[in-house]
PDB file of C-alpha atoms and ligand atoms in Angstrom:
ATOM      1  CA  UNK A   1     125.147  -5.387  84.221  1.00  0.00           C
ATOM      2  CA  UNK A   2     127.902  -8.219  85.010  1.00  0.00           C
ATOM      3  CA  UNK A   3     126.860 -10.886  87.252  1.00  0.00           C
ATOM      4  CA  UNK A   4     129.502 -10.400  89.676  1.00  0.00           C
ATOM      5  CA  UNK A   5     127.464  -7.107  90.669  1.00  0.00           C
ATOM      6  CA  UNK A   6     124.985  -9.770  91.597  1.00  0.00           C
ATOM      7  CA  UNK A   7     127.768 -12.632  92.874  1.00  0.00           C
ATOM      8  CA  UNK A   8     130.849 -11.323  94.730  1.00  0.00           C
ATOM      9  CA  UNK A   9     130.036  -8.186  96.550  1.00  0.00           C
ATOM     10  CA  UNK A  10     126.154  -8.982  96.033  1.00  0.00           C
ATOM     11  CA  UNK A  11     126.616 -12.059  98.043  1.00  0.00           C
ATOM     12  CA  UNK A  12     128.795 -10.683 100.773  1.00  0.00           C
ATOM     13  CA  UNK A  13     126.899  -7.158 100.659  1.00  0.00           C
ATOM     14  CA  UNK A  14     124.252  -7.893 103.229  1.00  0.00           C
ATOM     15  CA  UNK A  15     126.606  -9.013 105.929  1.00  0.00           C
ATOM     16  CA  UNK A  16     128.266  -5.675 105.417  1.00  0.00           C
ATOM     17  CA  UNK A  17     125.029  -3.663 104.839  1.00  0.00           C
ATOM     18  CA  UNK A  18     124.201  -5.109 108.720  1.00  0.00           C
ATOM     19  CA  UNK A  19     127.702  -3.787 109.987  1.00  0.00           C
ATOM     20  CA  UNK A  20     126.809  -0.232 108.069  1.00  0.00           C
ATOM     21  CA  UNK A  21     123.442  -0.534 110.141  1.00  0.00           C
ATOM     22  CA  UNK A  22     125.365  -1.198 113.250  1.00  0.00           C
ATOM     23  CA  UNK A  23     127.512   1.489 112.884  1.00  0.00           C
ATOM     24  CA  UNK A  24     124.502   4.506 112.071  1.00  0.00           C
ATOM     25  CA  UNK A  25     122.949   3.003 115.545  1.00  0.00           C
ATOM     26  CA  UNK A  26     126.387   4.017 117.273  1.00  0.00           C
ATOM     27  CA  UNK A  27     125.997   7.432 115.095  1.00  0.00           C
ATOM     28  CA  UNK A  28     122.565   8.496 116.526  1.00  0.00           C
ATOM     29  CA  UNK A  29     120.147   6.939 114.158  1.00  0.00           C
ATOM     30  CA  UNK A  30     117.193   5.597 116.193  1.00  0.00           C
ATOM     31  CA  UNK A  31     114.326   5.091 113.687  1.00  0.00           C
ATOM     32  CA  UNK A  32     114.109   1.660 113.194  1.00  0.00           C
ATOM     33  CA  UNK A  33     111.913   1.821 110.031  1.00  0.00           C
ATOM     34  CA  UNK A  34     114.763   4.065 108.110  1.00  0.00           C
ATOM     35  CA  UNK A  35     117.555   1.652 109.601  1.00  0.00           C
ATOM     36  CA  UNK A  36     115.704  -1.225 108.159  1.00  0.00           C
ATOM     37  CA  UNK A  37     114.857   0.885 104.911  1.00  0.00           C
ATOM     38  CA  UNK A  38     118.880   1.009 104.783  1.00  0.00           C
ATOM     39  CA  UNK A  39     119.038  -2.597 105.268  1.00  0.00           C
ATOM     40  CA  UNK A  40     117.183  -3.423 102.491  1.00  0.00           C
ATOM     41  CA  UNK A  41     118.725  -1.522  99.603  1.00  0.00           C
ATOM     42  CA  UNK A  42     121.927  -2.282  97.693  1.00  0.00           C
ATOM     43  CA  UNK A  43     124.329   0.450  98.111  1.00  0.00           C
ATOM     44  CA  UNK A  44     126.747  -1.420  95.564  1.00  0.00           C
ATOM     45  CA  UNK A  45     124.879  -1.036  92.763  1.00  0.00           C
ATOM     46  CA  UNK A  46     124.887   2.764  93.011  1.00  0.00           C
ATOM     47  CA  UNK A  47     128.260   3.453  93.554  1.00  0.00           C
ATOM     48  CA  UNK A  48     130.893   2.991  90.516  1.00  0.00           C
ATOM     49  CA  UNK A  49     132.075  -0.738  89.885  1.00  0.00           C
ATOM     50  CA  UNK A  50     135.628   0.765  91.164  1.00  0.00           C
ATOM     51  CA  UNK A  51     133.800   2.296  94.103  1.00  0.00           C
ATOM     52  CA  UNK A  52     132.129  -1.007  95.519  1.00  0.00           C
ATOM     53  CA  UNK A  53     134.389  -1.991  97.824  1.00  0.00           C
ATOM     54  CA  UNK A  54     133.544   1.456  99.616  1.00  0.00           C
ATOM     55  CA  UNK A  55     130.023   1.169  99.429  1.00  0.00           C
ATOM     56  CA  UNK A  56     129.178   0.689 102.545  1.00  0.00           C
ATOM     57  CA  UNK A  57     132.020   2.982 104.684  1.00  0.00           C
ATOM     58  CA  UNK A  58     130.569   6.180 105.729  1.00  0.00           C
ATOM     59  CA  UNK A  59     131.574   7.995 103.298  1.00  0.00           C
ATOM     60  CA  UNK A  60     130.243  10.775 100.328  1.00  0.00           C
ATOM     61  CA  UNK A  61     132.103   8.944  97.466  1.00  0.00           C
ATOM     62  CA  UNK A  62     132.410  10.798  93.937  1.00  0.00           C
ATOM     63  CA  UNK A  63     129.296  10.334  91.219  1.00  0.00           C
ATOM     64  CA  UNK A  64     130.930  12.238  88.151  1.00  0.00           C
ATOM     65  CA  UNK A  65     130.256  15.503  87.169  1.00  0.00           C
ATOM     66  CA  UNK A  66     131.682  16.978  90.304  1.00  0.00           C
ATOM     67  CA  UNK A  67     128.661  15.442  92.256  1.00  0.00           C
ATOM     68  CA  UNK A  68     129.104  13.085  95.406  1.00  0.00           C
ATOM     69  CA  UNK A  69     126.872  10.835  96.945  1.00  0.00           C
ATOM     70  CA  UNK A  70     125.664  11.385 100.215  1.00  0.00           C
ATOM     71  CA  UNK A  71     127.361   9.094 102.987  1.00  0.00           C
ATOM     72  CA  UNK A  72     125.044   6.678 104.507  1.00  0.00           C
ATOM     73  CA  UNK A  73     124.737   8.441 107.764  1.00  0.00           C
ATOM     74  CA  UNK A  74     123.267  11.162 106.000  1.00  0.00           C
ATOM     75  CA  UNK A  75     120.950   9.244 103.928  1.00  0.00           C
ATOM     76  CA  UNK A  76     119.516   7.760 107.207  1.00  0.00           C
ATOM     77  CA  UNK A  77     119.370  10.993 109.014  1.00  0.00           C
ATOM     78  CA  UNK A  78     117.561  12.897 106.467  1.00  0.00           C
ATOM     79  CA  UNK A  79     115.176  10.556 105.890  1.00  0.00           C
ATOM     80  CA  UNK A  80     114.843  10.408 109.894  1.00  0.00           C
ATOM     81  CA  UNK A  81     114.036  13.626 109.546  1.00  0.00           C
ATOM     82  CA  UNK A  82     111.383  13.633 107.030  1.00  0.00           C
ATOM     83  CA  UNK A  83     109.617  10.992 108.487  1.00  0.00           C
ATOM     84  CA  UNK A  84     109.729  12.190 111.974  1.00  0.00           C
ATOM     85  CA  UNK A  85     108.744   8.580 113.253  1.00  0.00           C
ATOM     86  CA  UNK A  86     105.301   9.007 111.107  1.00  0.00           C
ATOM     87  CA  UNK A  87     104.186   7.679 107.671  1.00  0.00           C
ATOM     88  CA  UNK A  88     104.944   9.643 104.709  1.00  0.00           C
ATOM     89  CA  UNK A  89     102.604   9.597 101.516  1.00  0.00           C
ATOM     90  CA  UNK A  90     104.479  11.552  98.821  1.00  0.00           C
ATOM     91  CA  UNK A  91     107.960  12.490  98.802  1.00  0.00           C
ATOM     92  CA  UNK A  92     110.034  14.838  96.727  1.00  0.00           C
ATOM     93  CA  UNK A  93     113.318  14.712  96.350  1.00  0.00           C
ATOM     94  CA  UNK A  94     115.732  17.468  94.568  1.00  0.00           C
ATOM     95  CA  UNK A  95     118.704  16.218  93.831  1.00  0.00           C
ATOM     96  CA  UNK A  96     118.378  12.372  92.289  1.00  0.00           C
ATOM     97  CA  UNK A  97     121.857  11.796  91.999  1.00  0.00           C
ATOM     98  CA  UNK A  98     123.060   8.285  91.807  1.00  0.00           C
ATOM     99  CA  UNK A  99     119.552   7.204  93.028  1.00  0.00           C
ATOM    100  CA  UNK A 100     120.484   6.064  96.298  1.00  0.00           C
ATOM    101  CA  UNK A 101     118.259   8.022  98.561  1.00  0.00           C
ATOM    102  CA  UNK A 102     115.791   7.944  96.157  1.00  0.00           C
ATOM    103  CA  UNK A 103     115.767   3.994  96.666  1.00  0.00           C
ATOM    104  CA  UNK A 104     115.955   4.503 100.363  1.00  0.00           C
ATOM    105  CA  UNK A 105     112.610   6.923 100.434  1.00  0.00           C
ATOM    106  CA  UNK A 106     110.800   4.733  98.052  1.00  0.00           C
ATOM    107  CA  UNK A 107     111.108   1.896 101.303  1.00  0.00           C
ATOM    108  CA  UNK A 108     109.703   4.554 103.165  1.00  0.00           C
ATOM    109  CA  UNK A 109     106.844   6.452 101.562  1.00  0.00           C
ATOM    110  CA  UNK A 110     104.223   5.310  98.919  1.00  0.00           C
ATOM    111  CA  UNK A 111     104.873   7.615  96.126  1.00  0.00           C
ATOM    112  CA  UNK A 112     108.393   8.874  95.266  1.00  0.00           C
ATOM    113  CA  UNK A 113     109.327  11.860  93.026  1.00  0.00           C
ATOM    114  CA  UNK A 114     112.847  12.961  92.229  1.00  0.00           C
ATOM    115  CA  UNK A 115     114.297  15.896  90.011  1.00  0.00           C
ATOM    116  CA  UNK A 116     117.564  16.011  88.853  1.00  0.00           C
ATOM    117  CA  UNK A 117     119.122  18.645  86.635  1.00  0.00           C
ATOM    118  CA  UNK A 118     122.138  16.746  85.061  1.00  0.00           C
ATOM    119  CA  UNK A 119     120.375  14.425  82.473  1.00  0.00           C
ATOM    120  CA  UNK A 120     123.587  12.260  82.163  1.00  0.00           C
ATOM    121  CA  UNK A 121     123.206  11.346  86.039  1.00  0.00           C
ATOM    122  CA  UNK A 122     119.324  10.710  85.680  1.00  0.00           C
ATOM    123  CA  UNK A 123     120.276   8.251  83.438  1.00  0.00           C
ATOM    124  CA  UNK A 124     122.540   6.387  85.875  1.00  0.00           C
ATOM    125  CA  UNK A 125     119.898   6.957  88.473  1.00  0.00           C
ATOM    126  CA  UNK A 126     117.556   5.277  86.739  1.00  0.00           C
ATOM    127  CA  UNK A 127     119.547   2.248  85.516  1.00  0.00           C
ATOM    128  CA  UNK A 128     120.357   1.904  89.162  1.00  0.00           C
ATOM    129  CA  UNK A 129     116.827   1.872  90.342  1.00  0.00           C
ATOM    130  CA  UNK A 130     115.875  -0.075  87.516  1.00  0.00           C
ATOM    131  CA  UNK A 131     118.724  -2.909  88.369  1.00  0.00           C
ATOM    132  CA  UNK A 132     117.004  -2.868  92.373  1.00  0.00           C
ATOM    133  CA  UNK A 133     113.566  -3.618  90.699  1.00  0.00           C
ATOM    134  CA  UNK A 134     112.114  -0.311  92.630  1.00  0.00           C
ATOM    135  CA  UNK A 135     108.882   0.544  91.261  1.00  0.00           C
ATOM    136  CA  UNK A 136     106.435   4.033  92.473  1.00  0.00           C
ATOM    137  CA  UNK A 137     109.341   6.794  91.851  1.00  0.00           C
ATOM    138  CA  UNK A 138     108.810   9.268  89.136  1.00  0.00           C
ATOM    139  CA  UNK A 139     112.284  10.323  87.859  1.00  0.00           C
ATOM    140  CA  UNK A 140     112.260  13.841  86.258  1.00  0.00           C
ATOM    141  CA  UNK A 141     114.945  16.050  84.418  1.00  0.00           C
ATOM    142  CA  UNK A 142     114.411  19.596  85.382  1.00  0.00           C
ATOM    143  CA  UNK A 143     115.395  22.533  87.950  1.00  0.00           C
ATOM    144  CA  UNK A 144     113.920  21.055  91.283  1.00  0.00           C
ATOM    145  CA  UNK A 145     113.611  24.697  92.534  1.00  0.00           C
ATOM    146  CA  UNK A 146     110.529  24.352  90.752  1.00  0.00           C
ATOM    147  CA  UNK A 147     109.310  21.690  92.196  1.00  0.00           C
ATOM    148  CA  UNK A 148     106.504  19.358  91.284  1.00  0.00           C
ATOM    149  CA  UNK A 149     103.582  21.832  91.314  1.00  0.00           C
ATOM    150  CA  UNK A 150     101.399  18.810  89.666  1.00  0.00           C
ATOM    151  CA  UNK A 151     102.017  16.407  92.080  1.00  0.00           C
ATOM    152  CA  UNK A 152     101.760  18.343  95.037  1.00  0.00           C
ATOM    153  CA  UNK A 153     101.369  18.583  97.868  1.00  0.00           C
ATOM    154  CA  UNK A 154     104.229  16.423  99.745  1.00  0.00           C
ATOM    155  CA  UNK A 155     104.783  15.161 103.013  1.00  0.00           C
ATOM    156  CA  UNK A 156     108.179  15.618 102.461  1.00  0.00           C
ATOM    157  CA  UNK A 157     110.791  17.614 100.289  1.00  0.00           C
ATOM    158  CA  UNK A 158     114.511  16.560 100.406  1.00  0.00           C
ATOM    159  CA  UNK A 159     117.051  18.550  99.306  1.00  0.00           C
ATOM    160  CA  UNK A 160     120.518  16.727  98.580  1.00  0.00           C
ATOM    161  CA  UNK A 161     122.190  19.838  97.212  1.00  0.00           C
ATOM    162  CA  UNK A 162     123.195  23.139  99.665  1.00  0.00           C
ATOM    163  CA  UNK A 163     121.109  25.986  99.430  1.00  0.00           C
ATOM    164  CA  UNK A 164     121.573  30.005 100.363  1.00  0.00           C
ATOM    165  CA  UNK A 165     118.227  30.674 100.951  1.00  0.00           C
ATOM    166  CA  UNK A 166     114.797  28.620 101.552  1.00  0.00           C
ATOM    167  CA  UNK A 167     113.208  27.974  98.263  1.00  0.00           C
ATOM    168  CA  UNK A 168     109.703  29.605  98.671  1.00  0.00           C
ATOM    169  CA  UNK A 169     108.009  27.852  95.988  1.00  0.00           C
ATOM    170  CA  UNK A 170     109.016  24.031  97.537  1.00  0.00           C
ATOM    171  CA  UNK A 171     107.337  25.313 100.737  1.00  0.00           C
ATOM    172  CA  UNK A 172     104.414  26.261  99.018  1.00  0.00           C
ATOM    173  CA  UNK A 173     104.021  22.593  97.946  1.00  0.00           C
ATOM    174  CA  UNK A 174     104.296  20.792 101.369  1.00  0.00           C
ATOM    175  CA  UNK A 175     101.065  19.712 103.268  1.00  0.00           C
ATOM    176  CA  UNK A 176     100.223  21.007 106.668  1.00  0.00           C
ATOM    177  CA  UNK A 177     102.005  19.051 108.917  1.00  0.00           C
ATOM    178  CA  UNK A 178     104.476  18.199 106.065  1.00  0.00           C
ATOM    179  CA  UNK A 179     108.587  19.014 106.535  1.00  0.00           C
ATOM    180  CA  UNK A 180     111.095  19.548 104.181  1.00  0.00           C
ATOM    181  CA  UNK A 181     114.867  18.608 105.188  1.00  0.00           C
ATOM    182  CA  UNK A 182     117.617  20.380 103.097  1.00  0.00           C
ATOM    183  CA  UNK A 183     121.127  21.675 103.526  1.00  0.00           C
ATOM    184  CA  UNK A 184     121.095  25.550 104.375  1.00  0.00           C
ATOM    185  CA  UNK A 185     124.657  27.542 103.459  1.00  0.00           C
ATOM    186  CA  UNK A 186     125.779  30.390 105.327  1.00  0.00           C
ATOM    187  CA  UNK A 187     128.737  32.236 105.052  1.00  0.00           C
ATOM    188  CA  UNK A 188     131.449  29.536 106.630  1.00  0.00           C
ATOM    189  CA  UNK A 189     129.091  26.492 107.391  1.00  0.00           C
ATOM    190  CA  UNK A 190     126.252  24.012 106.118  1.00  0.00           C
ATOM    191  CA  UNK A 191     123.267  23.177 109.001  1.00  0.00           C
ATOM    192  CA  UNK A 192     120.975  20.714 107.806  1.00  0.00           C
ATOM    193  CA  UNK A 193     117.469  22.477 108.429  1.00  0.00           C
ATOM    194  CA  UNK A 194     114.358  21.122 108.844  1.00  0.00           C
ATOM    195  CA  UNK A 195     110.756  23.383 108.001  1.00  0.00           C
ATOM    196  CA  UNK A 196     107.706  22.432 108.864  1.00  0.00           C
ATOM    197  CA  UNK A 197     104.577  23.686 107.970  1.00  0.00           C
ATOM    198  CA  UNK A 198     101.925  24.236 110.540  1.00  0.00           C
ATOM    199  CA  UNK A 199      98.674  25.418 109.978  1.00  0.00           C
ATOM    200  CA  UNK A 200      99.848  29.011 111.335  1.00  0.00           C
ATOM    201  CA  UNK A 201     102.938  29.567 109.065  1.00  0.00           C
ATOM    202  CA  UNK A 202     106.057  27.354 109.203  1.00  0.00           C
ATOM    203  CA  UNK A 203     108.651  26.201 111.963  1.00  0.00           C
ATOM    204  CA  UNK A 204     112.617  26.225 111.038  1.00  0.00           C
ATOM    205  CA  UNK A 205     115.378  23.828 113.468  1.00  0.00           C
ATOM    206  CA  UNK A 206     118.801  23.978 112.729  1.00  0.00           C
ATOM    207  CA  UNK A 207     120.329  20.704 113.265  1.00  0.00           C
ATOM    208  CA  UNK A 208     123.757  18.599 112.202  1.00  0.00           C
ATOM    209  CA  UNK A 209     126.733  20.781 110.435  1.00  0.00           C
ATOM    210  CA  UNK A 210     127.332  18.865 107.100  1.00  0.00           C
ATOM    211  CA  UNK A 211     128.658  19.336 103.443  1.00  0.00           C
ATOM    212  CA  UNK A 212     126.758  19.403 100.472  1.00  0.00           C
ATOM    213  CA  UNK A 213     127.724  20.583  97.214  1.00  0.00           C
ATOM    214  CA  UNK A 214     125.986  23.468  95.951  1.00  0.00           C
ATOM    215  CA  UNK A 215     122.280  23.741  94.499  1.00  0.00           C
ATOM    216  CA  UNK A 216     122.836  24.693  90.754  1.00  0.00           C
ATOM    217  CA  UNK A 217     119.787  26.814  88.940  1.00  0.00           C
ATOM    218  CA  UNK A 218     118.680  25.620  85.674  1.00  0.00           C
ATOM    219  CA  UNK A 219     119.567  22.465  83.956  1.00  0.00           C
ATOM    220  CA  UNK A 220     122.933  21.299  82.976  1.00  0.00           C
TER     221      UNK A 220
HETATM  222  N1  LIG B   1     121.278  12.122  97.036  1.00  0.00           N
HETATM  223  C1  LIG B   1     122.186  12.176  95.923  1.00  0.00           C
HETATM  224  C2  LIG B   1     123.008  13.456  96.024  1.00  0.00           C
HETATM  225  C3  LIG B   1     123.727  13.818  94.802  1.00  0.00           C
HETATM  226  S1  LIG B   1     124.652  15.319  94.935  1.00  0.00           S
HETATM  227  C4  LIG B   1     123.081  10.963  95.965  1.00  0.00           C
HETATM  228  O1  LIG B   1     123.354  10.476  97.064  1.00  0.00           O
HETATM  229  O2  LIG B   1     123.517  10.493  94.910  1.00  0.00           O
HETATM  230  C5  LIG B   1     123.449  16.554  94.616  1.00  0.00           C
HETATM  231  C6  LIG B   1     122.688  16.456  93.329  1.00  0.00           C
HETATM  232  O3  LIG B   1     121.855  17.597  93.221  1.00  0.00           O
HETATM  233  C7  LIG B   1     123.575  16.451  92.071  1.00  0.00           C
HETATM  234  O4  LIG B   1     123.252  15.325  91.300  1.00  0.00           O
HETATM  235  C8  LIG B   1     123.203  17.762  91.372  1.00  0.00           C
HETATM  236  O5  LIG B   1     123.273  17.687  89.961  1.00  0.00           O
HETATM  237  C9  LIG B   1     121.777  17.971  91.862  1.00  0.00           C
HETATM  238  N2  LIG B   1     121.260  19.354  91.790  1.00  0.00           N
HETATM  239  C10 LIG B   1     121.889  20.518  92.107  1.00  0.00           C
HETATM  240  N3  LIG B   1     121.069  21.573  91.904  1.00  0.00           N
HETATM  241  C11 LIG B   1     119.883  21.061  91.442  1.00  0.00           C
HETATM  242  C12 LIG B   1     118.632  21.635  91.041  1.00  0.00           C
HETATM  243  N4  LIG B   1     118.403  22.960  91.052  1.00  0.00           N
HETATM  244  N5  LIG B   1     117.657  20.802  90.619  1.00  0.00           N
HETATM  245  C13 LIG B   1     117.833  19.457  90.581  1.00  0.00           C
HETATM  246  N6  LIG B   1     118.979  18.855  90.952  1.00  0.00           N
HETATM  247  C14 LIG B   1     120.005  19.639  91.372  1.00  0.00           C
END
């Protein structure tokens, strides 16, 4: 870690993280609790040292591996989602990435878990997280279509990686009342979907078009 991570950008970041928080207002983002989630968290320090400068446009920016991270808008609008303007206990994520997100749900749940199937980017995840002193996440390498059958059952599952069909065995591990927010592919678009699971069965709403790259079986 260099200290101008901490010093230049660092020091100018939170000026710029309030214009970012601005701007997601404008987009459509009205829960105040994810805005201020969004507030709070260094996007810098997840984002390649050549990448900083960008940190904080609205943009997916590359992660390696042929991976992007996922623009700020969608960050805030997924977690929107999930939370649904109520608390959230445990949280999955598939899909850890650079860590961002992960960072962002930690702010707003108590208990965190994350699966990503690239170890090399797990790695970077967790120096990032590790760098933003954010405790309660449980970092995993594995196939998140499996899930977290041990730690279930989650108020929310997020999905940051496009999938064809609905992953049975994630729904199986959300609570009652519990919704999981994930990219579904069809043959020439993305929706972002949100399920939720009611006592009778489980609800589906299609919602903003977006782009995701692809959810990958296995680990790589
Ligand atoms: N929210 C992350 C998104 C990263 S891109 C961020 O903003 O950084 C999507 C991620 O999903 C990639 O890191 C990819 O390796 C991962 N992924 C794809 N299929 C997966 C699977 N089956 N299990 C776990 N992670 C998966």
């Amino acid at each position: 870690m260099s200290s101008s991570r901490h010093g230049g950008i660092g020091m100018t970041s939170q000026r710029t993280r309030l214009r970012m928080i601005e701007r997601l207002r404008g987009q459509g983002i009205r829960d105040e609790v994810v805005l201020a989630a969004l507030s709070e968290v260094p996007r810098h320090i997840f984002v390649d040292e050549a990448l900083a400068s960008r940190a904080y446009d609205d943009f997916a920016l590359p992660l390696g591996f042929g991976q992007t991270i996922s623009s700020p808008y969608i960050v805030a609008r997924m977690s929107e989602l999930a939370r649904s303007g109520g608390t959230l206990g445990k949280v999955l994520e598939i899909g850890t990435g650079c860590g961002y997100q992960t960072a962002v749900l930690a702010r707003l749940a108590k208990e965190v878990y994350s699966v990503e199937r690239l170890a090399p980017l797990l790695a970077k995840a967790r120096r990032h997280l590790r760098e933003v002193r954010i405790a309660h996440i449980r970092l995993r390498h594995g196939d998140g279509l499996l899930g977290m059958p041990e730690a279930a059952p989650f108020d929310a599952v997020i999905m940051s990686a496009a999938a064809t069909h609905v992953p049975e065995t994630l729904l199986e591990q959300l609570n009652v009342g519990g919704r999981m927010v994930l990219p579904m592919a069809s043959n020439r678009e993305q929706r972002l979907c949100v399920i939720e699971r009611t006592m009778q069965g489980y609800t589906e709403k299609k919602m903003d078009q977006v782009k995701f790259v692809p959810l990958l079986p296995g680990v790589g």
